[in-house]
Coordinates of N, CA and C in Angstrom, one line a residue:
M214 N 2.3 3.9 5.3 CA 2.2 4.5 3.8 C 1.2 3.9 3.3
Q215 N 0.6 4.9 2.3 CA -0.5 4.5 1.4 C 0.1 4.1 0.1
L216 N -0.1 2.9 -0.3 CA 0.3 2.3 -1.5 C -0.5 2.2 -2.8
N217 N 0.0 2.3 -3.8 CA -0.7 2.1 -5.2 C -0.3 1.0 -6.0
L218 N -0.9 0.0 -6.3 CA -0.4 -1.0 -7.2 C -0.9 -0.8 -8.6
D219 N 0.0 -0.7 -9.5 CA -0.5 -0.5 -11.0 C 0.3 -1.3 -12.1
R220 N 0.0 -1.2 -13.2 CA 0.7 -2.1 -14.2 C 0.6 -1.0 -15.4
T221 N 1.7 -1.1 -16.3 CA 1.5 -0.3 -17.6 C 2.2 -1.4 -18.6
N222 N 1.8 -1.4 -19.8 CA 2.3 -2.0 -20.7 C 2.1 -1.3 -22.2
W223 N 3.3 -1.3 -22.8 CA 3.4 -0.7 -24.1 C 4.3 -1.5 -24.9
K224 N 4.3 -1.0 -26.3 CA 5.3 -1.5 -27.1 C 6.7 -0.7 -27.4
W225 N 7.5 -1.2 -27.5 CA 8.8 -0.5 -28.0 C 9.3 -1.1 -29.1
G226 N 9.0 -0.6 -30.3 CA 9.2 -1.3 -31.7 C 8.5 -2.7 -31.6
K227 N 9.0 -3.8 -31.8 CA 8.1 -5.1 -31.7 C 8.2 -5.7 -30.3
R228 N 8.9 -5.0 -29.3 CA 9.0 -5.5 -28.0 C 7.8 -4.9 -27.0
N229 N 7.2 -5.9 -26.4 CA 6.2 -5.6 -25.2 C 7.0 -5.2 -23.8
I230 N 6.7 -4.0 -23.4 CA 7.4 -3.7 -22.0 C 6.2 -3.6 -21.1
N231 N 6.2 -4.6 -20.0 CA 4.9 -4.8 -19.3 C 5.7 -4.5 -17.8
I232 N 5.2 -3.5 -17.1 CA 6.1 -3.2 -15.7 C 4.8 -3.4 -14.6
L233 N 4.9 -4.1 -13.6 CA 4.1 -4.0 -12.3 C 4.9 -3.3 -11.4
M234 N 4.1 -2.4 -10.8 CA 4.8 -1.5 -10.0 C 4.0 -1.2 -8.7
L235 N 4.9 -0.9 -7.6 CA 3.9 -0.4 -6.5 C 4.7 0.9 -5.8
A236 N 3.7 1.9 -5.7 CA 4.3 3.0 -5.4 C 3.8 3.7 -4.2
I237 N 4.4 4.4 -3.5 CA 4.1 5.2 -2.4 C 3.1 6.3 -2.7
V238 N 2.0 6.6 -2.2 CA 1.1 7.9 -2.5 C 1.5 8.9 -1.5
Y239 N 2.1 10.0 -2.1 CA 2.3 11.2 -1.4 C 1.9 12.6 -1.7
R240 N 1.0 13.1 -1.0 CA 0.3 14.3 -1.6 C -0.4 14.1 -2.9
G241 N -1.0 13.1 -3.1 CA -1.8 12.9 -4.3 C -0.7 12.6 -5.6
I242 N 0.5 12.0 -5.3 CA 1.2 11.6 -6.4 C 1.9 10.3 -6.0
A243 N 1.8 9.8 -7.0 CA 2.4 8.1 -6.7 C 3.8 8.0 -7.2
I244 N 4.7 7.7 -6.3 CA 6.1 7.6 -6.5 C 6.5 6.1 -6.4
P245 N 6.8 5.7 -7.7 CA 7.2 4.0 -7.5 C 8.4 3.8 -7.0
I246 N 8.3 2.9 -6.2 CA 9.3 2.2 -5.3 C 9.8 1.1 -5.4
V247 N 9.1 0.1 -5.9 CA 9.6 -1.2 -6.4 C 8.6 -1.8 -7.5
W248 N 9.4 -2.4 -8.4 CA 8.7 -3.0 -9.7 C 9.4 -4.1 -10.3
T249 N 8.6 -4.6 -11.2 CA 9.2 -5.9 -11.7 C 8.6 -6.0 -13.3
L250 N 9.5 -6.2 -14.2 CA 9.2 -6.3 -15.5 C 8.5 -7.6 -15.7
L251 N 7.4 -7.8 -16.3 CA 6.6 -9.1 -16.6 C 7.2 -9.6 -17.9
N252 N 7.5 -11.0 -18.1 CA 7.8 -11.2 -19.2 C 6.7 -11.9 -19.9
K253 N 5.7 -11.2 -20.2 CA 4.5 -11.5 -20.9 C 3.8 -10.1 -21.2
R254 N 2.6 -10.4 -22.1 CA 1.8 -9.3 -22.2 C 0.6 -9.5 -21.4
G255 N -0.1 -8.3 -21.0 CA -1.5 -8.5 -20.1 C -1.1 -8.6 -18.7
N256 N -2.3 -8.9 -17.8 CA -2.5 -8.6 -16.5 C -1.3 -9.5 -15.7
S257 N -1.2 -9.1 -14.7 CA -0.5 -9.7 -13.6 C -1.3 -10.9 -12.9
D258 N -0.5 -11.9 -12.3 CA -1.3 -12.8 -11.8 C -0.9 -12.5 -10.2
T259 N -1.7 -13.2 -9.2 CA -1.5 -13.2 -7.7 C -0.1 -13.4 -7.3
K260 N 0.5 -14.6 -8.0 CA 2.0 -14.7 -7.4 C 2.8 -13.5 -7.6
E261 N 2.7 -12.9 -8.7 CA 3.5 -11.8 -9.3 C 3.3 -10.6 -8.3
R262 N 2.0 -10.2 -8.0 CA 1.6 -9.2 -6.9 C 2.1 -9.4 -5.7
I263 N 2.1 -10.5 -5.1 CA 2.5 -11.1 -3.6 C 4.0 -10.8 -3.7
A264 N 4.6 -11.3 -4.7 CA 6.1 -11.1 -4.8 C 6.7 -9.6 -4.6
L265 N 5.8 -8.9 -5.4 CA 6.0 -7.3 -5.4 C 5.9 -6.7 -3.8
I266 N 4.7 -7.1 -3.4 CA 4.4 -6.7 -2.0 C 5.4 -7.2 -0.9
Q267 N 5.9 -8.7 -1.1 CA 6.8 -9.0 -0.2 C 8.1 -8.3 -0.3
R268 N 8.6 -7.9 -1.6 CA 9.6 -7.0 -1.5 C 9.7 -5.7 -1.0
F269 N 8.4 -5.0 -1.0 CA 8.4 -3.9 -0.2 C 8.4 -4.3 1.3
I270 N 7.8 -5.2 1.7 CA 7.9 -5.7 3.1 C 9.1 -5.9 3.7
A271 N 9.9 -6.4 2.8 CA 11.5 -6.9 3.1 C 12.3 -5.6 3.4
I272 N 11.7 -4.6 2.5 CA 12.7 -3.3 2.6 C 12.1 -2.3 3.8
F273 N 10.8 -2.2 4.0 CA 10.3 -1.1 4.7 C 9.4 -1.9 6.0
G274 N 9.1 -3.2 5.8 CA 8.3 -3.7 7.0 C 7.0 -3.6 6.7
K275 N 6.1 -4.7 7.1 CA 4.7 -4.7 6.9 C 3.9 -3.5 7.8
D276 N 4.4 -3.3 8.7 CA 3.9 -2.4 9.6 C 3.7 -0.9 9.1
R277 N 4.4 -0.7 8.1 CA 4.6 0.5 7.4 C 3.3 0.7 6.3
I278 N 2.6 -0.4 5.8 CA 1.6 -0.4 5.1 C 0.2 0.1 5.9
V279 N -0.2 1.3 5.4 CA -1.6 1.6 5.8 C -2.6 1.0 5.0
N280 N -2.5 1.2 3.7 CA -3.4 0.4 2.9 C -2.9 0.3 1.4
V281 N -3.5 -0.5 0.6 CA -2.9 -0.7 -0.8 C -4.3 -0.5 -1.7
F282 N -4.2 0.8 -2.6 CA -5.0 1.1 -3.6 C -4.5 0.3 -4.8
A283 N -5.7 -0.2 -5.4 CA -5.4 -0.6 -6.8 C -6.5 -0.7 -7.9
D284 N -6.4 -0.7 -9.1 CA -7.7 -0.7 -9.9 C -8.2 -2.0 -10.2
R285 N -9.3 -2.2 -11.0 CA -10.0 -3.3 -11.1 C -9.4 -4.5 -11.5
E286 N -8.3 -4.2 -12.4 CA -7.3 -5.3 -12.9 C -6.9 -6.3 -11.9
F287 N -6.8 -5.7 -10.6 CA -6.1 -6.6 -9.4 C -7.2 -7.0 -8.6
I288 N -8.0 -8.0 -9.0 CA -8.9 -8.7 -8.4 C -8.8 -10.2 -8.3
G289 N -9.4 -10.8 -7.6 CA -8.9 -12.3 -7.6 C -9.4 -12.9 -6.1
E290 N -9.9 -13.9 -5.8 CA -10.1 -14.6 -4.6 C -8.8 -14.8 -3.9
Q291 N -7.9 -15.6 -4.4 CA -6.5 -15.8 -3.9 C -5.9 -14.5 -3.4
W292 N -5.9 -13.6 -4.4 CA -5.3 -12.3 -4.1 C -5.9 -11.5 -2.7
F293 N -7.2 -11.6 -2.8 CA -7.8 -10.9 -1.7 C -7.7 -11.7 -0.4
T294 N -7.6 -13.0 -0.4 CA -7.5 -14.0 0.8 C -6.1 -13.8 1.5
W295 N -4.9 -13.6 0.5 CA -3.5 -13.3 0.8 C -3.6 -12.0 1.7
L296 N -4.3 -11.0 0.9 CA -4.1 -9.6 1.6 C -4.7 -9.6 3.0
I297 N -6.0 -10.4 3.1 CA -6.6 -10.4 4.4 C -5.7 -11.1 5.4
E298 N -5.1 -12.2 5.0 CA -4.3 -13.0 5.7 C -3.1 -12.3 6.4
Q299 N -2.5 -11.6 5.7 CA -1.5 -10.6 5.9 C -1.8 -9.6 6.8
D300 N -3.3 -9.2 6.9 CA -3.8 -8.2 7.7 C -3.1 -6.8 6.9
I301 N -3.4 -6.8 5.6 CA -3.0 -5.6 4.8 C -4.3 -5.0 4.4
N302 N -4.6 -3.7 4.8 CA -5.9 -3.1 4.4 C -5.7 -2.9 2.9
F303 N -6.9 -3.1 2.2 CA -6.8 -2.9 0.6 C -8.3 -2.2 0.3
C304 N -8.0 -1.3 -0.8 CA -9.2 -0.8 -1.5 C -9.0 -1.0 -3.0
I305 N -9.7 -1.9 -3.8 CA -9.6 -2.2 -5.0 C -10.9 -1.9 -5.8
R306 N -10.8 -1.2 -6.8 CA -11.9 -0.7 -7.5 C -12.4 -2.0 -8.2
V307 N -13.9 -2.0 -8.2 CA -14.4 -3.2 -8.9 C -15.5 -2.8 -10.0
K308 N -15.8 -3.3 -11.0 CA -16.9 -3.1 -11.8 C -18.3 -3.0 -11.1
K309 N -19.0 -1.9 -11.5 CA -20.5 -1.9 -10.9 C -21.2 -3.2 -11.0
T310 N -20.9 -4.1 -12.1 CA -21.7 -5.2 -12.5 C -21.0 -6.4 -11.6
S311 N -20.0 -6.1 -10.9 CA -19.4 -7.2 -9.9 C -19.9 -7.1 -8.6
L312 N -20.7 -6.0 -8.3 CA -21.3 -6.0 -6.9 C -22.4 -6.8 -6.6
S313 N -22.4 -7.3 -5.5 CA -23.5 -8.2 -4.9 C -24.3 -7.3 -3.9
P314 N -25.6 -7.4 -3.8 CA -26.5 -6.8 -2.9 C -26.2 -7.5 -1.7
I315 N -26.1 -6.8 -0.6 CA -26.1 -7.4 1.0 C -27.5 -7.6 1.3
I316 N -27.5 -8.8 1.9 CA -28.8 -9.4 2.2 C -29.0 -9.4 3.7

């Protein structure tokens, strides 16, 4: 399965709703299958992302993951290291200014 990791945050009155979700990408449409409410505003951290992926793995198995797509919010050395150690292919958009030339 091709997966998409995303997060949305909005206000409901005075309350912040912050959802981290993992979706299956099917024919160009992302279908949320596991998610968690974050008890804070702003970005998720590596621990929260790993927990979400592990929930997916517990239900479907790691061998079902073809790759994980995510936006530039989902960067970080520990996060990338964990994905590599788990042998999970990933494609994460980064800012152009974050790129380093290959020498």
